[in-house]
Short mmCIF file of C-alpha atoms in Angstrom, two decimals:
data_model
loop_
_atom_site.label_atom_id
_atom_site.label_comp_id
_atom_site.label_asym_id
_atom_site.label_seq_id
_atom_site.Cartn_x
_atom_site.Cartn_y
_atom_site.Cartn_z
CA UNK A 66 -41.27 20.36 5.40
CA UNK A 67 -39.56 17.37 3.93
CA UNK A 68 -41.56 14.35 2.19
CA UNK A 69 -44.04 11.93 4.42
CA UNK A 70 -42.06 8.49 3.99
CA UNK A 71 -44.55 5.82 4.34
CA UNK A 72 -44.93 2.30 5.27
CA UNK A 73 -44.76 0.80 1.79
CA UNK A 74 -41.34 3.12 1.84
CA UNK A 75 -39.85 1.30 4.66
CA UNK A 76 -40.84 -1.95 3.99
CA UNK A 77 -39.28 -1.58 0.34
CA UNK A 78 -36.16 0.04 2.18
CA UNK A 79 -35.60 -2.91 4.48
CA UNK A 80 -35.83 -5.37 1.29
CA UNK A 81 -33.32 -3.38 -0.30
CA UNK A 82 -30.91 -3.11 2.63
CA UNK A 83 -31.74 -6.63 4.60
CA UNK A 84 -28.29 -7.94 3.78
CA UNK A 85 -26.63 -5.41 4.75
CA UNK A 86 -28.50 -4.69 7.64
CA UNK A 87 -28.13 -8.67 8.79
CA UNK A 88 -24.43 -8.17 8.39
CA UNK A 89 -24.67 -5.37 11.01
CA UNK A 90 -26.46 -7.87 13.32
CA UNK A 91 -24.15 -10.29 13.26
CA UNK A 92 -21.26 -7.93 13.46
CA UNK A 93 -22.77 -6.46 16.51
CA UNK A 94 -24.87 -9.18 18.46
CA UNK A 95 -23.24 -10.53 21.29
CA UNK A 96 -22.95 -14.16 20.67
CA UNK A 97 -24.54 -14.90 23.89
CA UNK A 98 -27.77 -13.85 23.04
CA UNK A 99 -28.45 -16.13 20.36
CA UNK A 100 -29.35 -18.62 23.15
CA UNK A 101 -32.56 -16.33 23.25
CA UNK A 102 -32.71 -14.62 19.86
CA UNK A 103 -31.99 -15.47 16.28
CA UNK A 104 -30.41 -13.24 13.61
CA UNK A 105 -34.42 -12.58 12.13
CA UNK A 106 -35.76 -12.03 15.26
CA UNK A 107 -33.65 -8.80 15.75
CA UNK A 108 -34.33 -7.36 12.48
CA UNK A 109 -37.60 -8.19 12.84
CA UNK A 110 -37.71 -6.07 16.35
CA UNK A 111 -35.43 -3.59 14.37
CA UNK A 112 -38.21 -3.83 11.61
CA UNK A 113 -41.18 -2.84 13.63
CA UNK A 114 -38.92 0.02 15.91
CA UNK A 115 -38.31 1.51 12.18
CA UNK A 116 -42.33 1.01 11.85
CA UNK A 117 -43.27 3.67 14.81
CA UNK A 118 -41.12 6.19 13.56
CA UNK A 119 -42.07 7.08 10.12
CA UNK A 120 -41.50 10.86 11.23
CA UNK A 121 -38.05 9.72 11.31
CA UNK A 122 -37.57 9.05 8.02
CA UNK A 123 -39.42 11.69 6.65
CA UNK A 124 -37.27 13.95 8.85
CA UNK A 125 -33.83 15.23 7.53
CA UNK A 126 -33.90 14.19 3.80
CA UNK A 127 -29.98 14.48 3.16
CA UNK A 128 -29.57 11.56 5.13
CA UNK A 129 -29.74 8.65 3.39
CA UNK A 130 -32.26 5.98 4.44
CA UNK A 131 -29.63 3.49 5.26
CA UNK A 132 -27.88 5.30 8.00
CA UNK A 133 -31.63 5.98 9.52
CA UNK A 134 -32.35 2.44 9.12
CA UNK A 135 -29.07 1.73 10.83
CA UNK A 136 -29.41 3.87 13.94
CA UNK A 137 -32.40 2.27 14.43
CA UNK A 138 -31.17 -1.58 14.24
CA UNK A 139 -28.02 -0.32 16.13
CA UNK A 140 -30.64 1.32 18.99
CA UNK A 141 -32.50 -2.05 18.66
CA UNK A 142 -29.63 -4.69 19.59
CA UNK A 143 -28.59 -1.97 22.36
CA UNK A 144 -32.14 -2.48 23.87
CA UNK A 145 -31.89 -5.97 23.02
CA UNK A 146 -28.66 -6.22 24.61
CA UNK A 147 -30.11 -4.25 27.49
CA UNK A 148 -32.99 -6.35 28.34
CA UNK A 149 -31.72 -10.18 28.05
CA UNK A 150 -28.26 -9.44 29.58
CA UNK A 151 -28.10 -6.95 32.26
CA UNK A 152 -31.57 -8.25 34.45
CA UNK A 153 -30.36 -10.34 36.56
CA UNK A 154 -33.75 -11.87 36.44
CA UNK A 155 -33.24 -12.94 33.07
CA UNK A 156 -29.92 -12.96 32.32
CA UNK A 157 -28.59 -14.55 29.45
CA UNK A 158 -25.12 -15.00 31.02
CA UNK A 159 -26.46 -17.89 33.58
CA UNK A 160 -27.99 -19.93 31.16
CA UNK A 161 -26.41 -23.21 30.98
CA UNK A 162 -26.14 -25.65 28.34
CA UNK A 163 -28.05 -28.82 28.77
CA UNK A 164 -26.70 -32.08 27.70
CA UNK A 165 -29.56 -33.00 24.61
CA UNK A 166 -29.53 -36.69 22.63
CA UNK A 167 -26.29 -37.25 20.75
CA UNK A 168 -24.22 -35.73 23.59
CA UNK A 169 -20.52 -37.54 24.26
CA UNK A 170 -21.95 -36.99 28.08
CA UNK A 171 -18.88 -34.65 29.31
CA UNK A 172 -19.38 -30.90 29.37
CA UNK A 173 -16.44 -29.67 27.33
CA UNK A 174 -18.93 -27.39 24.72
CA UNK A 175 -20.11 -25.38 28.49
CA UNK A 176 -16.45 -25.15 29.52
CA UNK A 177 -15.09 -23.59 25.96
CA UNK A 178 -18.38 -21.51 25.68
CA UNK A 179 -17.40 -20.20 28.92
CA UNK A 180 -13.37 -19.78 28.53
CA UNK A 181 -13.99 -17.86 25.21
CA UNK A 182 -16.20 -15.46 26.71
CA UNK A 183 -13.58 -14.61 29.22
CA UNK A 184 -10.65 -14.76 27.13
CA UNK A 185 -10.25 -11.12 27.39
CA UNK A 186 -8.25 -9.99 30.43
CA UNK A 187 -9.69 -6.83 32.09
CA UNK A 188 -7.10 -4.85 31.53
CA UNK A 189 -6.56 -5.86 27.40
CA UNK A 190 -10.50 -5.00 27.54
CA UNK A 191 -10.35 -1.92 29.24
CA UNK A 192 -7.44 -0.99 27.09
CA UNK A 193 -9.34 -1.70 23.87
CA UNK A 194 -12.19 -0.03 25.33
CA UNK A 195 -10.19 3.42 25.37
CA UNK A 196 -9.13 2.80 22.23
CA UNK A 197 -12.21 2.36 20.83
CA UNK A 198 -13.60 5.31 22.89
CA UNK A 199 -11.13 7.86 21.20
CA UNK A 200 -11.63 6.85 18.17
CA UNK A 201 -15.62 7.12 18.36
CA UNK A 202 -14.81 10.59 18.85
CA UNK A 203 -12.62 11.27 16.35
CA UNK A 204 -15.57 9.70 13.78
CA UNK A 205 -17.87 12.00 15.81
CA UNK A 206 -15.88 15.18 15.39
CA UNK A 207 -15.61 14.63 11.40
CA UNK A 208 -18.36 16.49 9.35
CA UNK A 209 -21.39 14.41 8.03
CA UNK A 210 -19.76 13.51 4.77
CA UNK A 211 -16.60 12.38 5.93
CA UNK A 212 -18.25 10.27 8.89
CA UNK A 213 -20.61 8.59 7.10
CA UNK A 214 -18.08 7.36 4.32
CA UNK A 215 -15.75 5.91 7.14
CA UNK A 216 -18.73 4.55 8.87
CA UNK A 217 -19.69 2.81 6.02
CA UNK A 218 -16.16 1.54 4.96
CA UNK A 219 -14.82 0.76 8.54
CA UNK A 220 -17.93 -0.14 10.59
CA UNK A 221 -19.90 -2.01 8.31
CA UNK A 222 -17.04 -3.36 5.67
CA UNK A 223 -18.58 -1.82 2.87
CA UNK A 224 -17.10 -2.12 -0.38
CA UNK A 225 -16.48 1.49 -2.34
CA UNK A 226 -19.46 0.87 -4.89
CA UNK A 227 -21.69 -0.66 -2.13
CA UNK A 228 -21.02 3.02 -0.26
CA UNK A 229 -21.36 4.80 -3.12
CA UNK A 230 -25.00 3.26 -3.79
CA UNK A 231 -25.76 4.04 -0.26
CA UNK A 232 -24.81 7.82 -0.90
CA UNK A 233 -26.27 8.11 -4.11
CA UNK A 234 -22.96 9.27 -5.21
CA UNK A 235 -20.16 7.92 -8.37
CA UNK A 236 -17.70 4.92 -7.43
CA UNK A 237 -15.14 7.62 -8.03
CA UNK A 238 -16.13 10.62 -5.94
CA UNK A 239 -16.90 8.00 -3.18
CA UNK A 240 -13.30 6.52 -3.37
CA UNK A 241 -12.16 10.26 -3.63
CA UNK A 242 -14.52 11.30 0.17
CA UNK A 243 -12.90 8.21 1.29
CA UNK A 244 -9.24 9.04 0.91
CA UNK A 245 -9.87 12.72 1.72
CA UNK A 246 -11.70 11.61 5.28
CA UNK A 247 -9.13 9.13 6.21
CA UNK A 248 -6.83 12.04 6.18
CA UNK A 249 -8.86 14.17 8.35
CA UNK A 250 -9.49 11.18 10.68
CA UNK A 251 -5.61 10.76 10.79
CA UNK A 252 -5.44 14.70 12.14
CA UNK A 253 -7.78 14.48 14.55
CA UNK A 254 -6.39 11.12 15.91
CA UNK A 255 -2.97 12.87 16.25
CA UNK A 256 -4.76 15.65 17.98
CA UNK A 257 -5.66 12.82 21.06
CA UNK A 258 -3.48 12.34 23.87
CA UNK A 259 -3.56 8.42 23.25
CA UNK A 260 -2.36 8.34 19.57
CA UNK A 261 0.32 11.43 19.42
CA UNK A 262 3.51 9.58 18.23
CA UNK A 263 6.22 9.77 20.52
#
């Protein structure tokens, strides 16, 4: 049975990894929802999610506490996501701006806040969607080492030493996963339909 990681455990592993984790938010958070939420207020939700699952963590020990921690912040702004933008009750998408003090009186900020979020045709989105779509599961179909290192690297812009840290592995045999996995992620992207060459 693998080790019973505690509370004092998490809360030292989300000091160590709060940067990097707040990176993630901001990388991920759709803009609109920082009409409702700050930047703290989802790690703090991500923070107490981590809290009730302490069997987690103390479950498969060759995964390293960041990518844990990560699943759950990731699971967190999903949920976020989720609540504040899809009930139409509640939706985050209706809220207007209103004109405060200071304001030049015209309504400009409302009509660029709402060209940007449609800047994106349907069919550029849908597009990128697919693209994004196959290669999710070419990451997916790589083994654990391989996938984590180009998770790390590509998802979160990690640096080489930063990853190897996070792996608990040398600068040099990270940079050395990291070349060898791009090469099997190159394979299995050729082996899709959408990125044979012609």
């Amino acid at each position: 049975m693998d080790a019973t990681f505690t509370a004092d455990a998490l809360a030292q592993a989300f000091i160590e990894y709060k940067e990097r984790l707040m990176a993630l938010v901001k990388k991920n958070l759709n803009p609109i929802l920082l009409k409702r939420l700050s930047y703290e207020d989802v790690l703090q939700s991500a923070y107490e999610a981590a809290a009730k699952r302490l069997d987690y963590f103390s479950s498969a020990a060759d995964v390293p506490v960041y990518f844990k921690l990560r699943t759950i912040l990731l699971q967190t702004i999903t949920d976020l996501s989720r609540r504040h933008l899809q009930s139409e009750s509640r939706d985050a998408y209706k809220e207007v701006k209103v004109r405060g003090e200071g304001d030049d009186g015209n309504q400009s900020g409302v009509v660029i806040e709402n060209l940007a979020a449609n800047v994106t045709s349907p069919v550029s989105r849908m597009d990128r969607d697919e693209r994004h779509a196959l290669l999710r599961r070419a990451v997916d179909a790589l083994a654990k080492a391989d996938r984590q290192i180009i998770i790390l690297r590509h998802f979160d812009a990690f640096e080489n030493s930063q990853c190897a840290d996070i792996l608990g592995i040398e600068p040099k045999a990270a940079s050395i996963r990291y070349v060898r996995a791009l090469e099997r992620l190159q394979k299995k992207l050729m082996e899709l339909s959408y990125f044979r060459k012609a």
